[in-house]
PDB file of C-alpha atoms in Angstrom:
ATOM      1  CA  UNK A   1     164.408 -42.632 -11.861  1.00 46.00           C
ATOM      2  CA  UNK A   2     162.225 -44.607 -13.818  1.00 55.00           C
ATOM      3  CA  UNK A   3     163.775 -47.223 -16.325  1.00 74.00           C
ATOM      4  CA  UNK A   4     161.652 -45.913 -19.606  1.00 83.00           C
ATOM      5  CA  UNK A   5     160.488 -42.250 -19.257  1.00 88.00           C
ATOM      6  CA  UNK A   6     157.790 -40.162 -20.878  1.00 92.00           C
ATOM      7  CA  UNK A   7     159.809 -39.756 -24.126  1.00 93.00           C
ATOM      8  CA  UNK A   8     160.372 -43.616 -24.532  1.00 92.00           C
ATOM      9  CA  UNK A   9     156.423 -43.992 -23.465  1.00 93.00           C
ATOM     10  CA  UNK A  10     155.386 -41.033 -26.113  1.00 96.00           C
ATOM     11  CA  UNK A  11     157.227 -42.758 -29.016  1.00 96.00           C
ATOM     12  CA  UNK A  12     156.230 -45.899 -28.541  1.00 95.00           C
ATOM     13  CA  UNK A  13     152.578 -44.905 -28.343  1.00 96.00           C
ATOM     14  CA  UNK A  14     153.360 -42.776 -31.484  1.00 97.00           C
ATOM     15  CA  UNK A  15     154.393 -46.068 -33.256  1.00 97.00           C
ATOM     16  CA  UNK A  16     151.724 -47.902 -32.787  1.00 95.00           C
ATOM     17  CA  UNK A  17     149.621 -45.154 -34.048  1.00 95.00           C
ATOM     18  CA  UNK A  18     151.209 -44.724 -36.720  1.00 96.00           C
ATOM     19  CA  UNK A  19     151.431 -48.788 -37.179  1.00 94.00           C
ATOM     20  CA  UNK A  20     147.595 -48.963 -36.790  1.00 92.00           C
ATOM     21  CA  UNK A  21     146.466 -46.044 -39.491  1.00 90.00           C
ATOM     22  CA  UNK A  22     146.998 -47.220 -43.619  1.00 84.00           C
ATOM     23  CA  UNK A  23     150.348 -48.207 -44.801  1.00 82.00           C
ATOM     24  CA  UNK A  24     150.221 -45.852 -47.532  1.00 84.00           C
ATOM     25  CA  UNK A  25     148.345 -42.871 -46.448  1.00 91.00           C
ATOM     26  CA  UNK A  26     151.000 -40.383 -43.944  1.00 95.00           C
ATOM     27  CA  UNK A  27     149.901 -39.687 -40.660  1.00 95.00           C
ATOM     28  CA  UNK A  28     149.748 -35.938 -40.312  1.00 95.00           C
ATOM     29  CA  UNK A  29     150.869 -35.020 -36.283  1.00 94.00           C
ATOM     30  CA  UNK A  30     148.326 -33.409 -35.088  1.00 95.00           C
ATOM     31  CA  UNK A  31     146.217 -36.627 -35.844  1.00 96.00           C
ATOM     32  CA  UNK A  32     149.298 -38.468 -34.290  1.00 96.00           C
ATOM     33  CA  UNK A  33     148.707 -35.912 -30.758  1.00 96.00           C
ATOM     34  CA  UNK A  34     145.666 -35.974 -30.914  1.00 95.00           C
ATOM     35  CA  UNK A  35     145.256 -40.091 -31.016  1.00 94.00           C
ATOM     36  CA  UNK A  36     148.176 -40.303 -28.502  1.00 94.00           C
ATOM     37  CA  UNK A  37     147.036 -37.964 -26.581  1.00 95.00           C
ATOM     38  CA  UNK A  38     150.524 -36.565 -26.551  1.00 96.00           C
ATOM     39  CA  UNK A  39     151.507 -33.170 -27.433  1.00 96.00           C
ATOM     40  CA  UNK A  40     153.070 -31.541 -30.440  1.00 95.00           C
ATOM     41  CA  UNK A  41     155.870 -29.729 -30.069  1.00 96.00           C
ATOM     42  CA  UNK A  42     157.103 -32.855 -27.367  1.00 96.00           C
ATOM     43  CA  UNK A  43     155.992 -35.425 -30.947  1.00 96.00           C
ATOM     44  CA  UNK A  44     157.821 -33.105 -33.287  1.00 96.00           C
ATOM     45  CA  UNK A  45     160.711 -34.344 -31.097  1.00 96.00           C
ATOM     46  CA  UNK A  46     159.799 -37.220 -30.815  1.00 97.00           C
ATOM     47  CA  UNK A  47     159.556 -37.836 -34.481  1.00 97.00           C
ATOM     48  CA  UNK A  48     162.507 -36.048 -35.104  1.00 96.00           C
ATOM     49  CA  UNK A  49     164.556 -38.583 -33.807  1.00 97.00           C
ATOM     50  CA  UNK A  50     162.547 -41.585 -34.774  1.00 98.00           C
ATOM     51  CA  UNK A  51     163.210 -40.002 -38.474  1.00 97.00           C
ATOM     52  CA  UNK A  52     167.465 -39.743 -37.769  1.00 97.00           C
ATOM     53  CA  UNK A  53     167.362 -43.926 -36.062  1.00 97.00           C
ATOM     54  CA  UNK A  54     165.149 -44.429 -39.726  1.00 97.00           C
ATOM     55  CA  UNK A  55     162.353 -45.696 -37.793  1.00 97.00           C
ATOM     56  CA  UNK A  56     160.275 -43.601 -39.899  1.00 97.00           C
ATOM     57  CA  UNK A  57     159.484 -41.221 -42.566  1.00 96.00           C
ATOM     58  CA  UNK A  58     158.194 -37.678 -42.701  1.00 95.00           C
ATOM     59  CA  UNK A  59     156.162 -37.291 -45.996  1.00 93.00           C
ATOM     60  CA  UNK A  60     156.072 -33.291 -46.921  1.00 92.00           C
ATOM     61  CA  UNK A  61     153.089 -30.425 -48.702  1.00 88.00           C
ATOM     62  CA  UNK A  62     149.898 -30.609 -48.145  1.00 86.00           C
ATOM     63  CA  UNK A  63     148.533 -34.092 -47.455  1.00 86.00           C
ATOM     64  CA  UNK A  64     151.841 -34.816 -46.162  1.00 90.00           C
ATOM     65  CA  UNK A  65     152.926 -36.575 -42.262  1.00 94.00           C
ATOM     66  CA  UNK A  66     154.691 -39.448 -41.363  1.00 96.00           C
ATOM     67  CA  UNK A  67     154.754 -43.452 -41.608  1.00 96.00           C
ATOM     68  CA  UNK A  68     156.709 -46.057 -40.622  1.00 96.00           C
ATOM     69  CA  UNK A  69     159.851 -46.426 -42.702  1.00 96.00           C
ATOM     70  CA  UNK A  70     159.344 -50.212 -42.620  1.00 96.00           C
ATOM     71  CA  UNK A  71     156.972 -53.034 -41.746  1.00 95.00           C
ATOM     72  CA  UNK A  72     155.813 -53.498 -37.986  1.00 95.00           C
ATOM     73  CA  UNK A  73     156.812 -56.858 -37.844  1.00 96.00           C
ATOM     74  CA  UNK A  74     159.996 -55.911 -38.528  1.00 96.00           C
ATOM     75  CA  UNK A  75     160.433 -52.665 -36.272  1.00 97.00           C
ATOM     76  CA  UNK A  76     162.000 -53.722 -32.707  1.00 96.00           C
ATOM     77  CA  UNK A  77     160.253 -52.138 -28.901  1.00 94.00           C
ATOM     78  CA  UNK A  78     163.476 -52.228 -27.965  1.00 92.00           C
ATOM     79  CA  UNK A  79     165.323 -50.560 -30.931  1.00 94.00           C
ATOM     80  CA  UNK A  80     162.434 -47.194 -30.653  1.00 96.00           C
ATOM     81  CA  UNK A  81     163.453 -47.175 -27.077  1.00 93.00           C
ATOM     82  CA  UNK A  82     166.831 -47.385 -28.003  1.00 92.00           C
ATOM     83  CA  UNK A  83     166.562 -44.514 -30.478  1.00 95.00           C
ATOM     84  CA  UNK A  84     164.438 -42.000 -27.620  1.00 95.00           C
ATOM     85  CA  UNK A  85     166.140 -43.240 -24.574  1.00 90.00           C
ATOM     86  CA  UNK A  86     169.551 -44.210 -25.289  1.00 86.00           C
ATOM     87  CA  UNK A  87     170.706 -47.682 -23.951  1.00 78.00           C
ATOM     88  CA  UNK A  88     168.346 -49.604 -21.544  1.00 75.00           C
ATOM     89  CA  UNK A  89     169.628 -49.592 -18.486  1.00 71.00           C
ATOM     90  CA  UNK A  90     168.406 -51.087 -15.023  1.00 68.00           C
ATOM     91  CA  UNK A  91     170.896 -48.638 -13.149  1.00 72.00           C
ATOM     92  CA  UNK A  92     172.742 -46.356 -14.131  1.00 71.00           C
ATOM     93  CA  UNK A  93     175.769 -46.950 -12.503  1.00 74.00           C
ATOM     94  CA  UNK A  94     177.975 -49.990 -11.462  1.00 80.00           C
ATOM     95  CA  UNK A  95     178.611 -51.333  -7.464  1.00 85.00           C
ATOM     96  CA  UNK A  96     181.439 -52.155  -5.671  1.00 90.00           C
ATOM     97  CA  UNK A  97     180.481 -55.523  -5.034  1.00 93.00           C
ATOM     98  CA  UNK A  98     181.140 -57.388  -8.705  1.00 92.00           C
ATOM     99  CA  UNK A  99     177.991 -59.773  -7.379  1.00 94.00           C
ATOM    100  CA  UNK A 100     175.936 -57.259  -7.825  1.00 92.00           C
ATOM    101  CA  UNK A 101     177.162 -56.148 -10.912  1.00 89.00           C
ATOM    102  CA  UNK A 102     176.408 -59.340 -12.843  1.00 92.00           C
ATOM    103  CA  UNK A 103     172.794 -59.646 -11.406  1.00 91.00           C
ATOM    104  CA  UNK A 104     172.987 -56.288 -12.620  1.00 87.00           C
ATOM    105  CA  UNK A 105     173.788 -56.723 -16.559  1.00 87.00           C
ATOM    106  CA  UNK A 106     171.684 -59.906 -16.346  1.00 90.00           C
ATOM    107  CA  UNK A 107     168.575 -57.885 -15.739  1.00 86.00           C
ATOM    108  CA  UNK A 108     169.368 -55.468 -18.538  1.00 84.00           C
ATOM    109  CA  UNK A 109     169.950 -58.599 -20.619  1.00 87.00           C
ATOM    110  CA  UNK A 110     166.487 -59.658 -19.649  1.00 88.00           C
ATOM    111  CA  UNK A 111     164.736 -56.045 -19.979  1.00 84.00           C
ATOM    112  CA  UNK A 112     166.232 -55.891 -23.713  1.00 83.00           C
ATOM    113  CA  UNK A 113     164.790 -59.141 -24.393  1.00 87.00           C
ATOM    114  CA  UNK A 114     161.192 -58.550 -22.912  1.00 86.00           C
ATOM    115  CA  UNK A 115     161.262 -55.748 -25.584  1.00 89.00           C
ATOM    116  CA  UNK A 116     162.875 -57.565 -28.122  1.00 92.00           C
ATOM    117  CA  UNK A 117     158.891 -58.311 -30.163  1.00 93.00           C
ATOM    118  CA  UNK A 118     158.030 -56.290 -32.978  1.00 94.00           C
ATOM    119  CA  UNK A 119     155.879 -53.619 -33.157  1.00 93.00           C
ATOM    120  CA  UNK A 120     153.181 -56.069 -35.120  1.00 91.00           C
ATOM    121  CA  UNK A 121     152.865 -58.227 -31.820  1.00 91.00           C
ATOM    122  CA  UNK A 122     151.193 -55.541 -29.326  1.00 89.00           C
ATOM    123  CA  UNK A 123     148.366 -56.111 -31.220  1.00 86.00           C
ATOM    124  CA  UNK A 124     148.109 -59.351 -28.761  1.00 85.00           C
ATOM    125  CA  UNK A 125     147.561 -57.095 -26.422  1.00 83.00           C
ATOM    126  CA  UNK A 126     144.593 -55.819 -27.907  1.00 80.00           C
ATOM    127  CA  UNK A 127     142.557 -59.647 -26.574  1.00 78.00           C
ATOM    128  CA  UNK A 128     143.570 -59.056 -22.890  1.00 80.00           C
ATOM    129  CA  UNK A 129     142.274 -55.237 -22.836  1.00 80.00           C
ATOM    130  CA  UNK A 130     139.341 -56.761 -23.973  1.00 81.00           C
ATOM    131  CA  UNK A 131     139.345 -59.404 -21.674  1.00 79.00           C
ATOM    132  CA  UNK A 132     139.968 -57.202 -18.785  1.00 78.00           C
ATOM    133  CA  UNK A 133     137.007 -54.786 -20.331  1.00 77.00           C
ATOM    134  CA  UNK A 134     134.657 -58.428 -20.353  1.00 75.00           C
ATOM    135  CA  UNK A 135     135.677 -58.824 -16.932  1.00 74.00           C
ATOM    136  CA  UNK A 136     134.955 -56.080 -14.928  1.00 61.00           C
ATOM    137  CA  UNK A 137     131.543 -54.452 -16.063  1.00 55.00           C
TER     138      UNK A 137
END
């Protein structure tokens, strides 16, 4: 089983789309769905969870949609994943070997540190992507 399911990947993708959108104008679910290539029905479920976690706000009405509940700099990738996946676990159960239990506990803490970046920091990967495009042409 993967560490992060489709739910986490799609949710993080949707949040990243929202972070790139004008902060004052709500983004409609069909636009998020289209831009992020996420099935709209599934996206509705994810956004509902993210709203309950107070990571997004929903705006009702004809010009309604979704906006980030906080600045992208204040939303951690870990918060998004935990809201959608529950706790980040490397393994689902303890072993009978205490040494391996310590190893897996440390691995879990290291994963949490890795995902402790804010949503805005994902923009740094744009430079890496551009470098990749430059060298692969």
